[in-house]
Short mmCIF file of C-alpha atoms in Angstrom, two decimals:
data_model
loop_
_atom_site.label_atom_id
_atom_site.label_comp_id
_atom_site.label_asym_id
_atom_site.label_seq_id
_atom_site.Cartn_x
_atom_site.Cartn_y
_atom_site.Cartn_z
CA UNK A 1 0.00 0.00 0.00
CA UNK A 2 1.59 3.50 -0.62
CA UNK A 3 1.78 5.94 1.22
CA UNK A 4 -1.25 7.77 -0.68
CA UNK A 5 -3.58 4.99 -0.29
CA UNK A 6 -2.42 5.00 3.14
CA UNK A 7 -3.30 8.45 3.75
CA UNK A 8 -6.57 8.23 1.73
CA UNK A 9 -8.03 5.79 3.50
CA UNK A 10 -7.56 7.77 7.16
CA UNK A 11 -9.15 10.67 6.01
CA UNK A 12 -11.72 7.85 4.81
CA UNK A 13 -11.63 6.67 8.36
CA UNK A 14 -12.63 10.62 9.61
CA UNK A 15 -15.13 11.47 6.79
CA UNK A 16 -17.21 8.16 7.71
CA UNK A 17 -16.62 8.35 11.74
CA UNK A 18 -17.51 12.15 11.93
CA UNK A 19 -20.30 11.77 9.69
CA UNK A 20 -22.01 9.05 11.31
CA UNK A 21 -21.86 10.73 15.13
CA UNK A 22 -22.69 13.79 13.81
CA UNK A 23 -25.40 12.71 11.11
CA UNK A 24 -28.74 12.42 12.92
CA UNK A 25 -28.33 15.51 14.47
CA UNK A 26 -27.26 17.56 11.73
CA UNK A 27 -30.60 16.00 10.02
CA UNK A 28 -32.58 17.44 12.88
CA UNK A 29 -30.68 20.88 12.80
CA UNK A 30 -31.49 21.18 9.12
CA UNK A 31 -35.09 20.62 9.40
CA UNK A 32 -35.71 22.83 12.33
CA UNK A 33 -34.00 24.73 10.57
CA UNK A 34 -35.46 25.19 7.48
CA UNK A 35 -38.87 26.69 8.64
CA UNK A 36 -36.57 29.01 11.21
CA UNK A 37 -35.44 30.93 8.15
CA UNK A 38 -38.99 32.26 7.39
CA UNK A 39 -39.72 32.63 11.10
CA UNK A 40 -41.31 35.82 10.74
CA UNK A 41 -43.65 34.93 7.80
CA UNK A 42 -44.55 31.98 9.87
CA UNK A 43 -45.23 33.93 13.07
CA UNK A 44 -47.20 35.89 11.06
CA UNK A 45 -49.37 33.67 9.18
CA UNK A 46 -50.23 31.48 12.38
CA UNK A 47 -50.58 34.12 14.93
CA UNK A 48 -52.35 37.64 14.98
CA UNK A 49 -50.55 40.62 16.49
CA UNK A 50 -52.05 43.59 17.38
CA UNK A 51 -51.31 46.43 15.54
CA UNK A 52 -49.70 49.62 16.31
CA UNK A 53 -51.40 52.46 15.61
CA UNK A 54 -50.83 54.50 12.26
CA UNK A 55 -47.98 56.52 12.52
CA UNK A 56 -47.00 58.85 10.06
CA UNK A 57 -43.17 59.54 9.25
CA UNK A 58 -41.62 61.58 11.51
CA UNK A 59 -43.85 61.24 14.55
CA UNK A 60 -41.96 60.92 17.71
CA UNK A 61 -41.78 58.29 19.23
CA UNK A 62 -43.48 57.85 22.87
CA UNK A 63 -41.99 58.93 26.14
CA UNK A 64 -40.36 55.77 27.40
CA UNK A 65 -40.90 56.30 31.18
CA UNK A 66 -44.62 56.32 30.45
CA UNK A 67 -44.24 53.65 28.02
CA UNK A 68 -42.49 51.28 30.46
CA UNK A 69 -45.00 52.48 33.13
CA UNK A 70 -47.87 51.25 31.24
CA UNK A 71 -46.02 47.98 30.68
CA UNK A 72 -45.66 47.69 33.84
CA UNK A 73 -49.25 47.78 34.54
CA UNK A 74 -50.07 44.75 33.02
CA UNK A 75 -47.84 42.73 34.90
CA UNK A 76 -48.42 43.81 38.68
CA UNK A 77 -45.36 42.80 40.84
CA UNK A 78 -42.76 41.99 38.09
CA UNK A 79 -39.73 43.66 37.25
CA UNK A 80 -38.64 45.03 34.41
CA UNK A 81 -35.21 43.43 32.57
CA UNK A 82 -34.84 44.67 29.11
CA UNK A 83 -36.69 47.30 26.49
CA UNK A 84 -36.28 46.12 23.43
CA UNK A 85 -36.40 48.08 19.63
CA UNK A 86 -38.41 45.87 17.52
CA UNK A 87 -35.87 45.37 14.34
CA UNK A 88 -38.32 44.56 11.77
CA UNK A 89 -41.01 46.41 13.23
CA UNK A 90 -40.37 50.10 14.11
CA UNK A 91 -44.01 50.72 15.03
CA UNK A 92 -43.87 48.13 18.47
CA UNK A 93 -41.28 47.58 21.38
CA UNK A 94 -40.84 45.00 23.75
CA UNK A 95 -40.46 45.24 27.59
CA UNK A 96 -38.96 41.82 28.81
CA UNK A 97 -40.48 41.38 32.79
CA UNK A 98 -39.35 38.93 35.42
CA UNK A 99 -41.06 37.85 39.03
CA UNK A 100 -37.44 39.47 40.35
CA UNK A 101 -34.43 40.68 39.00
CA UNK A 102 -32.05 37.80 39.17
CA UNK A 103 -35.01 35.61 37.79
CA UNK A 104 -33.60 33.78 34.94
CA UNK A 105 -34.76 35.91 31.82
CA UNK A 106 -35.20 33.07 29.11
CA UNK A 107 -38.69 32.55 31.30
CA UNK A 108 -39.36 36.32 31.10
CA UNK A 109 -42.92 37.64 30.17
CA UNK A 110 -42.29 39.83 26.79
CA UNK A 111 -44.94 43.18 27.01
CA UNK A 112 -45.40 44.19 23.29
CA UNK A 113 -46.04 48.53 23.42
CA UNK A 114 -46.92 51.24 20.71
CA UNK A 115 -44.03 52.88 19.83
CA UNK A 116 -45.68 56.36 19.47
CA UNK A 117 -48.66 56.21 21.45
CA UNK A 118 -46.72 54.03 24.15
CA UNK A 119 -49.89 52.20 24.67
CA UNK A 120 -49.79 48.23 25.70
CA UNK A 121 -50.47 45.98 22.50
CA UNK A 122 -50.44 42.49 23.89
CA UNK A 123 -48.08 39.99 25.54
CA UNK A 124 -48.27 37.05 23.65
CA UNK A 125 -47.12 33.71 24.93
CA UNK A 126 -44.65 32.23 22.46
CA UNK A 127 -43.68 29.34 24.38
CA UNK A 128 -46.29 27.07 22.41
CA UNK A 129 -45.62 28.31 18.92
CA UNK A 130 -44.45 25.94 16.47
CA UNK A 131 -41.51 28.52 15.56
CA UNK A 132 -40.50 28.61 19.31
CA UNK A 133 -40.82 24.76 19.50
CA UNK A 134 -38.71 24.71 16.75
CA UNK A 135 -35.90 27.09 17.99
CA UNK A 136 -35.80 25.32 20.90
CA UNK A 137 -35.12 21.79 19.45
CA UNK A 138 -33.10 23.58 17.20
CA UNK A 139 -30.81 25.47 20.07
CA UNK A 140 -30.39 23.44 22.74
CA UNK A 141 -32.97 20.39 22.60
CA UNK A 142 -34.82 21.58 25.31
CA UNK A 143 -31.51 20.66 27.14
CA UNK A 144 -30.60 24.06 27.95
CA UNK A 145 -26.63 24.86 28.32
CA UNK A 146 -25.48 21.11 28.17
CA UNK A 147 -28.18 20.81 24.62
CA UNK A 148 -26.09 23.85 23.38
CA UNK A 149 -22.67 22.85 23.93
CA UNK A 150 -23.76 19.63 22.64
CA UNK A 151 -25.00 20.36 19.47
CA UNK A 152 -21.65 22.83 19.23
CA UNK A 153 -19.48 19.57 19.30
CA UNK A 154 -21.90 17.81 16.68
CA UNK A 155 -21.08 21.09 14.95
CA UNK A 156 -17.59 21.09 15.01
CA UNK A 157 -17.53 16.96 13.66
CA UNK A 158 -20.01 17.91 10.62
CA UNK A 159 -16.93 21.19 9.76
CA UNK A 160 -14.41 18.15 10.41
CA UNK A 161 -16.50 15.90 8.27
CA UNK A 162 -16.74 18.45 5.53
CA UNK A 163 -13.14 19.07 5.06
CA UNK A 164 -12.44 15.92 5.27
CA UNK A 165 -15.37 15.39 2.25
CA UNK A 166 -13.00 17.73 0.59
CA UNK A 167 -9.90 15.39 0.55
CA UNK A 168 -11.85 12.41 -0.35
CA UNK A 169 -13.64 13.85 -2.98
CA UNK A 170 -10.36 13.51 -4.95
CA UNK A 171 -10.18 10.05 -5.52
CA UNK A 172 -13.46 9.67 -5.94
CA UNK A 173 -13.36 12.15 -9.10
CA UNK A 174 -10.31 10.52 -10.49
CA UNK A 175 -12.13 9.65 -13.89
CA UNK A 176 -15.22 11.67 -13.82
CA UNK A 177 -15.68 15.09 -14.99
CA UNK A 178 -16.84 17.99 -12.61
CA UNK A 179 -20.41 17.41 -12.10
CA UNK A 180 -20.66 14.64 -13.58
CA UNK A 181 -24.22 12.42 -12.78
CA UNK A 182 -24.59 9.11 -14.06
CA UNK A 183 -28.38 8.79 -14.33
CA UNK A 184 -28.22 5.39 -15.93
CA UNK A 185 -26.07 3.31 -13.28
CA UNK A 186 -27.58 2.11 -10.04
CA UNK A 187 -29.10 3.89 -7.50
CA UNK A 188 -25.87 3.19 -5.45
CA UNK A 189 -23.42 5.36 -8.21
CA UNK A 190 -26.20 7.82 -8.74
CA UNK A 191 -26.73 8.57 -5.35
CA UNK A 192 -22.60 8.98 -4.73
CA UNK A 193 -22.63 11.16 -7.75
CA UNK A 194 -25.57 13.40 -5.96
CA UNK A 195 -23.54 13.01 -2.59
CA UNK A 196 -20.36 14.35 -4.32
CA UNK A 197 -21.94 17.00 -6.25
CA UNK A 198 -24.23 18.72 -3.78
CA UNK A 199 -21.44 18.10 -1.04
CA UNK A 200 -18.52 20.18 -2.95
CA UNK A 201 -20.58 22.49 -4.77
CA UNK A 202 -22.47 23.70 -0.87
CA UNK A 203 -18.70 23.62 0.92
CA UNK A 204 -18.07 27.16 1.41
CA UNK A 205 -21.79 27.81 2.56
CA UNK A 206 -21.86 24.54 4.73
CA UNK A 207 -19.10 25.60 6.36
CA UNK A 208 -19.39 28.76 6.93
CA UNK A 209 -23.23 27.96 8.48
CA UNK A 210 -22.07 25.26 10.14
CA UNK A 211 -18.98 26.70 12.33
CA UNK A 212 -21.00 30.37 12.58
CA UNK A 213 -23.89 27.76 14.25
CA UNK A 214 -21.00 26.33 16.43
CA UNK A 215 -20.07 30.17 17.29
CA UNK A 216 -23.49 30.73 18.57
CA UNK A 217 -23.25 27.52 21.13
CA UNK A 218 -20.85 29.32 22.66
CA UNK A 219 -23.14 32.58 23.26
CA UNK A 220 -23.94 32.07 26.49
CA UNK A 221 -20.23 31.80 27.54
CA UNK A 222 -19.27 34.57 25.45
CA UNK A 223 -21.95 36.80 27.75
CA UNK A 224 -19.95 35.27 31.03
CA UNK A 225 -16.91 36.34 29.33
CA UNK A 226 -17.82 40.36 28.67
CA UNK A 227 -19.64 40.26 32.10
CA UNK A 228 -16.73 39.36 34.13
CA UNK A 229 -13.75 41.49 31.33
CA UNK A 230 -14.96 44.60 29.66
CA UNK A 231 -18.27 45.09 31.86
CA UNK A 232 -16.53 44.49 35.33
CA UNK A 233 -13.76 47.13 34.15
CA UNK A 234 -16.07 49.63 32.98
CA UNK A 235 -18.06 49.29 36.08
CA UNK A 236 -15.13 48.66 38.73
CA UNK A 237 -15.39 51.97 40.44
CA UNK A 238 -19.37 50.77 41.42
CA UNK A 239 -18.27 47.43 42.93
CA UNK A 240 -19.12 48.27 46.63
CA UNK A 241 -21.31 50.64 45.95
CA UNK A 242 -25.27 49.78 47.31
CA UNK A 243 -27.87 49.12 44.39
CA UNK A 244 -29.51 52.61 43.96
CA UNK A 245 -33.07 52.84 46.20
CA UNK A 246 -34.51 54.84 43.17
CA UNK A 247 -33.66 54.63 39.31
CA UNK A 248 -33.30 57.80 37.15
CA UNK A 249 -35.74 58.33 34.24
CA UNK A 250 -35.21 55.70 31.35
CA UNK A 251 -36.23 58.18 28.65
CA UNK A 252 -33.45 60.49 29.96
CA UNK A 253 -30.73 57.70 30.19
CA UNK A 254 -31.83 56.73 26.69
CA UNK A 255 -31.18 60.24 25.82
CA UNK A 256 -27.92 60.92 27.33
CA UNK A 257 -26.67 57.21 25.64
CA UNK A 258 -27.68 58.93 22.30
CA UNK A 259 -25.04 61.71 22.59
CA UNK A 260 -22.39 59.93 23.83
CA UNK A 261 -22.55 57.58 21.10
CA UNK A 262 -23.75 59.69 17.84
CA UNK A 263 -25.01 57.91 14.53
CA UNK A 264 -26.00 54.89 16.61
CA UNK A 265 -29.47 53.99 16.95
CA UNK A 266 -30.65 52.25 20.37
CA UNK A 267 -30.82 48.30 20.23
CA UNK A 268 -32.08 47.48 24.03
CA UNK A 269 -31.70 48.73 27.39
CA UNK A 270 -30.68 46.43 30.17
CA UNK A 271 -31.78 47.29 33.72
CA UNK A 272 -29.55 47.75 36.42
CA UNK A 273 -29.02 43.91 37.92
CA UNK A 274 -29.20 41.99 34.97
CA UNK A 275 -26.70 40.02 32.71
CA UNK A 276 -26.22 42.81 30.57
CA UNK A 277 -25.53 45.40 33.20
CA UNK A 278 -24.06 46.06 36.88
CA UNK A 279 -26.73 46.85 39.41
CA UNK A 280 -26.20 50.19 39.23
CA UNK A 281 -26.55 51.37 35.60
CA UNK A 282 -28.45 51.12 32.54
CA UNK A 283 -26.79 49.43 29.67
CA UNK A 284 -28.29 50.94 26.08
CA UNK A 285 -26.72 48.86 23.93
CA UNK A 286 -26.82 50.60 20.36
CA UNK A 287 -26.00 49.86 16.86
CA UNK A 288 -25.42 51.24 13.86
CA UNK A 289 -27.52 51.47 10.26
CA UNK A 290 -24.91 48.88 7.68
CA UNK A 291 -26.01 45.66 7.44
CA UNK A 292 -22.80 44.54 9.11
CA UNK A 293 -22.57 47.57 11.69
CA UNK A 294 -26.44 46.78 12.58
CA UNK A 295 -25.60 43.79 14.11
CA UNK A 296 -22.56 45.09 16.29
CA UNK A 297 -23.56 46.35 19.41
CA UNK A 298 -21.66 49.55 21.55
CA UNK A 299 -22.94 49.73 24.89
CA UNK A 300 -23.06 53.34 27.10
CA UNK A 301 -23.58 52.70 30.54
CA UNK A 302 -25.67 55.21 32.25
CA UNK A 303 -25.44 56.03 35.93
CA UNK A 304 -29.02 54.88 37.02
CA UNK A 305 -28.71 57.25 40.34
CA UNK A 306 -27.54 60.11 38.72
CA UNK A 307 -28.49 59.74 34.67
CA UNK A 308 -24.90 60.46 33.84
CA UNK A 309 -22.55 58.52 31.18
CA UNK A 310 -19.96 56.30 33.03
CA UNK A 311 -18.36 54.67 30.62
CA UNK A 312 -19.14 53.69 26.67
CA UNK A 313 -16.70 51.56 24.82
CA UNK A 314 -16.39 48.98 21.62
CA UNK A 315 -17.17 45.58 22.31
CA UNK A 316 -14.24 43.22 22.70
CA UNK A 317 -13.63 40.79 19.41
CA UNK A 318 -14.91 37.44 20.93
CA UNK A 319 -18.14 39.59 21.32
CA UNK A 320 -18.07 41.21 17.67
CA UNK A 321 -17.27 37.70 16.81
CA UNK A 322 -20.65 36.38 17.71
CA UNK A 323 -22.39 39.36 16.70
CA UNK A 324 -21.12 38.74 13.19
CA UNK A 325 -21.36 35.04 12.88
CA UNK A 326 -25.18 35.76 13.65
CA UNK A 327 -26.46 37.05 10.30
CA UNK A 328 -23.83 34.58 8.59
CA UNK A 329 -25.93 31.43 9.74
CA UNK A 330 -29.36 32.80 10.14
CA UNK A 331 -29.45 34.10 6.47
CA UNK A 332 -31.84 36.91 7.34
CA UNK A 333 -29.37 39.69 5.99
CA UNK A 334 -29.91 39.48 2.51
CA UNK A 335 -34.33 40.11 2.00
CA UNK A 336 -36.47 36.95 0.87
CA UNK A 337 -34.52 35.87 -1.84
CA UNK A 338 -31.50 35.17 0.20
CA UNK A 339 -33.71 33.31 2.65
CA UNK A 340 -35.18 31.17 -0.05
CA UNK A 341 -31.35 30.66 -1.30
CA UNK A 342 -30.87 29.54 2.19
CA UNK A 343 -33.83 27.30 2.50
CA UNK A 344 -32.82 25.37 -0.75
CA UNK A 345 -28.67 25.03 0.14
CA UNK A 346 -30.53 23.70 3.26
CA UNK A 347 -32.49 21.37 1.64
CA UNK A 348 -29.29 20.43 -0.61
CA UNK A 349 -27.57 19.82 3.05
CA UNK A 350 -30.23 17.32 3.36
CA UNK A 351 -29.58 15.48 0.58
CA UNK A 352 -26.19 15.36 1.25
CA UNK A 353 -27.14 13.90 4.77
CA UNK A 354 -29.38 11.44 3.29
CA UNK A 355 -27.30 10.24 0.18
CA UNK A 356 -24.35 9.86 2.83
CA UNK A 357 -25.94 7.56 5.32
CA UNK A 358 -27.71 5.90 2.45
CA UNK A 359 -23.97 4.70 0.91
CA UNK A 360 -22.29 4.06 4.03
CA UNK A 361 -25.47 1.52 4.33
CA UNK A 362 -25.06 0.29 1.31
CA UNK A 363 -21.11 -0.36 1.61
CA UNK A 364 -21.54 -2.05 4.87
CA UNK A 365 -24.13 -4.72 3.19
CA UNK A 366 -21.58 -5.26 0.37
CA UNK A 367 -18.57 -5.73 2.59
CA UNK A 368 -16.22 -3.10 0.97
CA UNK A 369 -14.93 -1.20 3.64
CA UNK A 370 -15.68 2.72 3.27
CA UNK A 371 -12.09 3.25 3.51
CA UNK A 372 -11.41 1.34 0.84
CA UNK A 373 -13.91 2.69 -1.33
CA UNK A 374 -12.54 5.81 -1.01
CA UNK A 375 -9.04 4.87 -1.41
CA UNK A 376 -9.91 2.95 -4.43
CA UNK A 377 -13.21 4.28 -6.32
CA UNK A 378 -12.90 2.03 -8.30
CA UNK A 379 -14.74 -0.52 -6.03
CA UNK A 380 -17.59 1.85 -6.58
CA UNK A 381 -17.82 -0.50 -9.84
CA UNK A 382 -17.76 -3.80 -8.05
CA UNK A 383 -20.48 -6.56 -8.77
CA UNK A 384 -22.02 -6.15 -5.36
CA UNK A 385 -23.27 -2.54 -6.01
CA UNK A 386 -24.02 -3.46 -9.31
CA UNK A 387 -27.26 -4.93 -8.69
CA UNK B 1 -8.37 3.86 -21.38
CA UNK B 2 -9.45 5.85 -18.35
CA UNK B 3 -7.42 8.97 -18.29
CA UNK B 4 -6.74 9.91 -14.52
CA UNK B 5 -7.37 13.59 -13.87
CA UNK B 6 -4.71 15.87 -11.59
CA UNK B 7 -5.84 17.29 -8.82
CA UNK B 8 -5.33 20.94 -9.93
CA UNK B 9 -8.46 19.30 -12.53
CA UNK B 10 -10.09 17.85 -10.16
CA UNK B 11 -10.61 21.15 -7.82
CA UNK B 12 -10.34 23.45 -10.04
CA UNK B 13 -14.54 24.32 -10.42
CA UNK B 14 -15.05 23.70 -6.89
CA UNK B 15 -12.47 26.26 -6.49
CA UNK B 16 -13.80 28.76 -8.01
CA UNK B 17 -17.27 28.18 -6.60
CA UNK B 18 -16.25 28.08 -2.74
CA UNK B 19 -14.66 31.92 -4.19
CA UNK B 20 -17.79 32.77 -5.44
CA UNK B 21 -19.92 31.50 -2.61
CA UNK B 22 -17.89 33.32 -0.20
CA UNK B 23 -18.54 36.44 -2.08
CA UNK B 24 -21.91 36.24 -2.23
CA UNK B 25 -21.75 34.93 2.06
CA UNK B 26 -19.96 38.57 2.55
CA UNK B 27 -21.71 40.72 -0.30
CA UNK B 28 -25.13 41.35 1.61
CA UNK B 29 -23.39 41.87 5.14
CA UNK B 30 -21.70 45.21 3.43
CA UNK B 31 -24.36 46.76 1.82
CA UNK B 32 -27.91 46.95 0.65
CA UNK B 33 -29.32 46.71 -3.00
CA UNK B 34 -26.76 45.83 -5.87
CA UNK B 35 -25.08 44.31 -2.44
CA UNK B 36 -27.69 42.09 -1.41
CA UNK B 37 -28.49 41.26 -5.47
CA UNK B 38 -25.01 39.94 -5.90
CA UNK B 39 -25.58 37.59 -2.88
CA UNK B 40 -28.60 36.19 -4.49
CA UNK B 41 -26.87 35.13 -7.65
CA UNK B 42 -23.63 34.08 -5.80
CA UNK B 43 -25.41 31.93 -3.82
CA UNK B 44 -27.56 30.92 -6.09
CA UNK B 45 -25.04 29.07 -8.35
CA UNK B 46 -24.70 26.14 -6.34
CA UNK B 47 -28.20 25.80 -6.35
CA UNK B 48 -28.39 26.26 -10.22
CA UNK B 49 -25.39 24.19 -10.95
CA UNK B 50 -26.90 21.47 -8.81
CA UNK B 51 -29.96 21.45 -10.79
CA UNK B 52 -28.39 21.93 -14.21
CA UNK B 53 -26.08 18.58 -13.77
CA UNK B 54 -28.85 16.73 -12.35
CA UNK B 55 -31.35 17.57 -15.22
CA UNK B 56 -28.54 16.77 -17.77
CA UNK B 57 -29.10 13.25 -17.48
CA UNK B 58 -26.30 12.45 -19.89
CA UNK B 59 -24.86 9.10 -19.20
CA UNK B 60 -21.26 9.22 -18.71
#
């Protein structure tokens, strides 16, 4: 055996053991998946929203002390944790409420409220909507940190399985021309030429959605990461100080954030005590109007005693990081034609999926090793598949 | 007699389309418009290409 053959069959070895852990859940992740891209169209044809109220350009918007007031007035003896800018829908805001401040937001109540008018819309409960049920199997499995991390590692095998797709795609192409698809051979060769095709043809996207998906495992973390670096500096000189009895006006601390950072528009406002903040400021996180500088967030921290700035900086790279990977494996950056793009590379993912277990089945009923498949392709020939 | 293609052959077209892809992966994240248009089409190729040698149906 030479040294090639050698070689060719470990990276054999890899593409088949990588594919088969990772497999089955990569299958579940792409069909979750697939109706997550049109989330919004879905949300929208299956539920009904309240409306804002007509509001022609250039009104100003509500005050947000009254806003958040009335928000609060449909959820007696919660606390607000976030106010959140509706991105696709300028007309409504959210205010995120918890039974206490340390409450673990992910079970928040979400308050939807009138931009302009300020007036409460409704609070709808996602949790049983087929897009959340989706997201969630689609996230963490309904296995919360551990489900995340996990699907990360299945994440990182399918990249690993991909590049090594890559290598093995060589000898496998030996005699054929690029794209080649032999329609009249068995469903065995047809099925490799489909698997070979759709799998180099979707690398760059596959991996790039696929390690950008692994990125976003790692949110959570990244969070504990700015929390305990950039936050804990910025906020150092507060560390002993007592949470403030009374909070300064949010509409004014909104304001105040504007100057500091001009050209950036407000994203959300974490309360003093949350994950996003210390206990004793306001976090407006803003962003700005690019595509790409929409989804990077600067955060001005606003003295929630006194309504001054303490401290606005640029978030550190691991943060930018995951801000950017965001767009890159949702697909919702481009209008509907780049989500319907997206929904059909996903559904070529699938095929690859499919085709992949389908030939690994196949080689195991015939005997030929998949290692030696791949180092030979010629045994793609053999009598045993020719049937 | 099977003539054995070189890798530079071999990877050539997939070459060129991971190029492309990653064109049209970036093109939309920088701008609007003509941005987001060449991201469609980019992207798109696969898809097309995938399609087009399927449909072919020209035994080899």
């Amino acid at each position: 055996m030479t040294a090639t053959t050698k070689s060719l069959r470990r990276w054999g070895a890899v593409h088949k053991w990588t594919s088969l852990i990772c497999t089955l859940f990569m299958l579940l992740l792409c069909i979750t998946g697939l109706p997550l891209i049109f989330h919004d169209e879905i949300d929208d044809l299956l539920h009904n929203q309240v409306k804002p109220a007509e509001a022609p350009a250039g009104t100003p918007p509500a005050n947000l002390d009254h806003l958040l007031a009335h928000a609060l007035a449909q959820a007696p003896g919660k606390v607000p944790h976030f106010l959140i800018w509706d991105r696709d829908e300028p007309g409504a805001m959210w205010v995120s409420v918890g039974p206490t401040i340390d409450a673990d937001p992910t079970n928040n109540l979400l308050i939807r409220m009138d931009t302009h008018t300020g007036a409460y819309l409704d609070s709808p409960d996602v949790t049983g909507r087929f897009t959340y049920i989706m997201l969630k199997l689609h996230t963490d499995m309904f296995a919360g940190l551990p489900g995340k991390l996990f699907l990360g590692l299945m994440g990182i095998l399918f990249c690993v399985a991909i590049i090594s797709g890559i290598v093995v795609y060589a000898p496998s192409m030996r005699k054929l021309r690029f794209g080649a698809y032999r329609a009249q051979r068995t469903r065995a060769v047809r099925w490799l030429d489909v698997h070979n095709l759709a799998g180099i043809l979707l690398v760059a996207w596959t991996l790039v959605v696929g390690f950008t998906g692994v990125i976003n495992t790692w949110a959570d973390l990244v969070l504990k990461m700015w929390q305990f670096g950039q936050l804990a500096e910025m906020t150092a000189q507060y560390k002993d100080r007592p949470v403030p009895s009374k909070l300064t006006s949010l509409n004014g601390a909104i304001e105040v954030a504007r100057h500091a950072v001009p050209g950036m528009t407000p994203s959300f406002v974490a309360f003093p005590g949350t994950l996003f903040s210390s206990k004793s400021h306001y976090a407006v996180f803003l962003h700005g109007d690019t595509p790409l500088t929409s989804r990077l967030l600067k955060p001005a921290l606003i003295d929630a005693e006194a309504g001054t700035l303490t401290d606005s900086r640029d978030m550190p790279w691991y943060v930018s990081t995951l801000y950017v990977s965001q767009p890159l494996h949702f697909g919702d950056y481009g209008g509907m034609p780049l989500k319907i793009v997206w929904a059909l590379l996903d559904i070529l993912t699938i095929f690859i999926l499919v085709t992949g277990v389908h030939l690994w089945m196949r080689r195991r009923g015939t005997g030929v090793s998949q290692e030696r498949a791949i180092a030979n392709a010629a045994s793609i020939d053999s009598p045993a598949l020719m049937s | 007699m099977v003539v054995h293609r070189s890798l530079t052959r071999i990877f050539a077209a997939p070459l060129v389309i991971a190029v492309v892809s990653t064109v049209g992966l970036i093109s939309a994240l920088v701008g609007d418009g003509w941005w987001d248009a060449v991201s469609w089409a980019a992207l798109g190729l696969p898809v097309l290409l995938y399609l087009v040698f399927i449909w072919r149906r020209r035994p080899n």
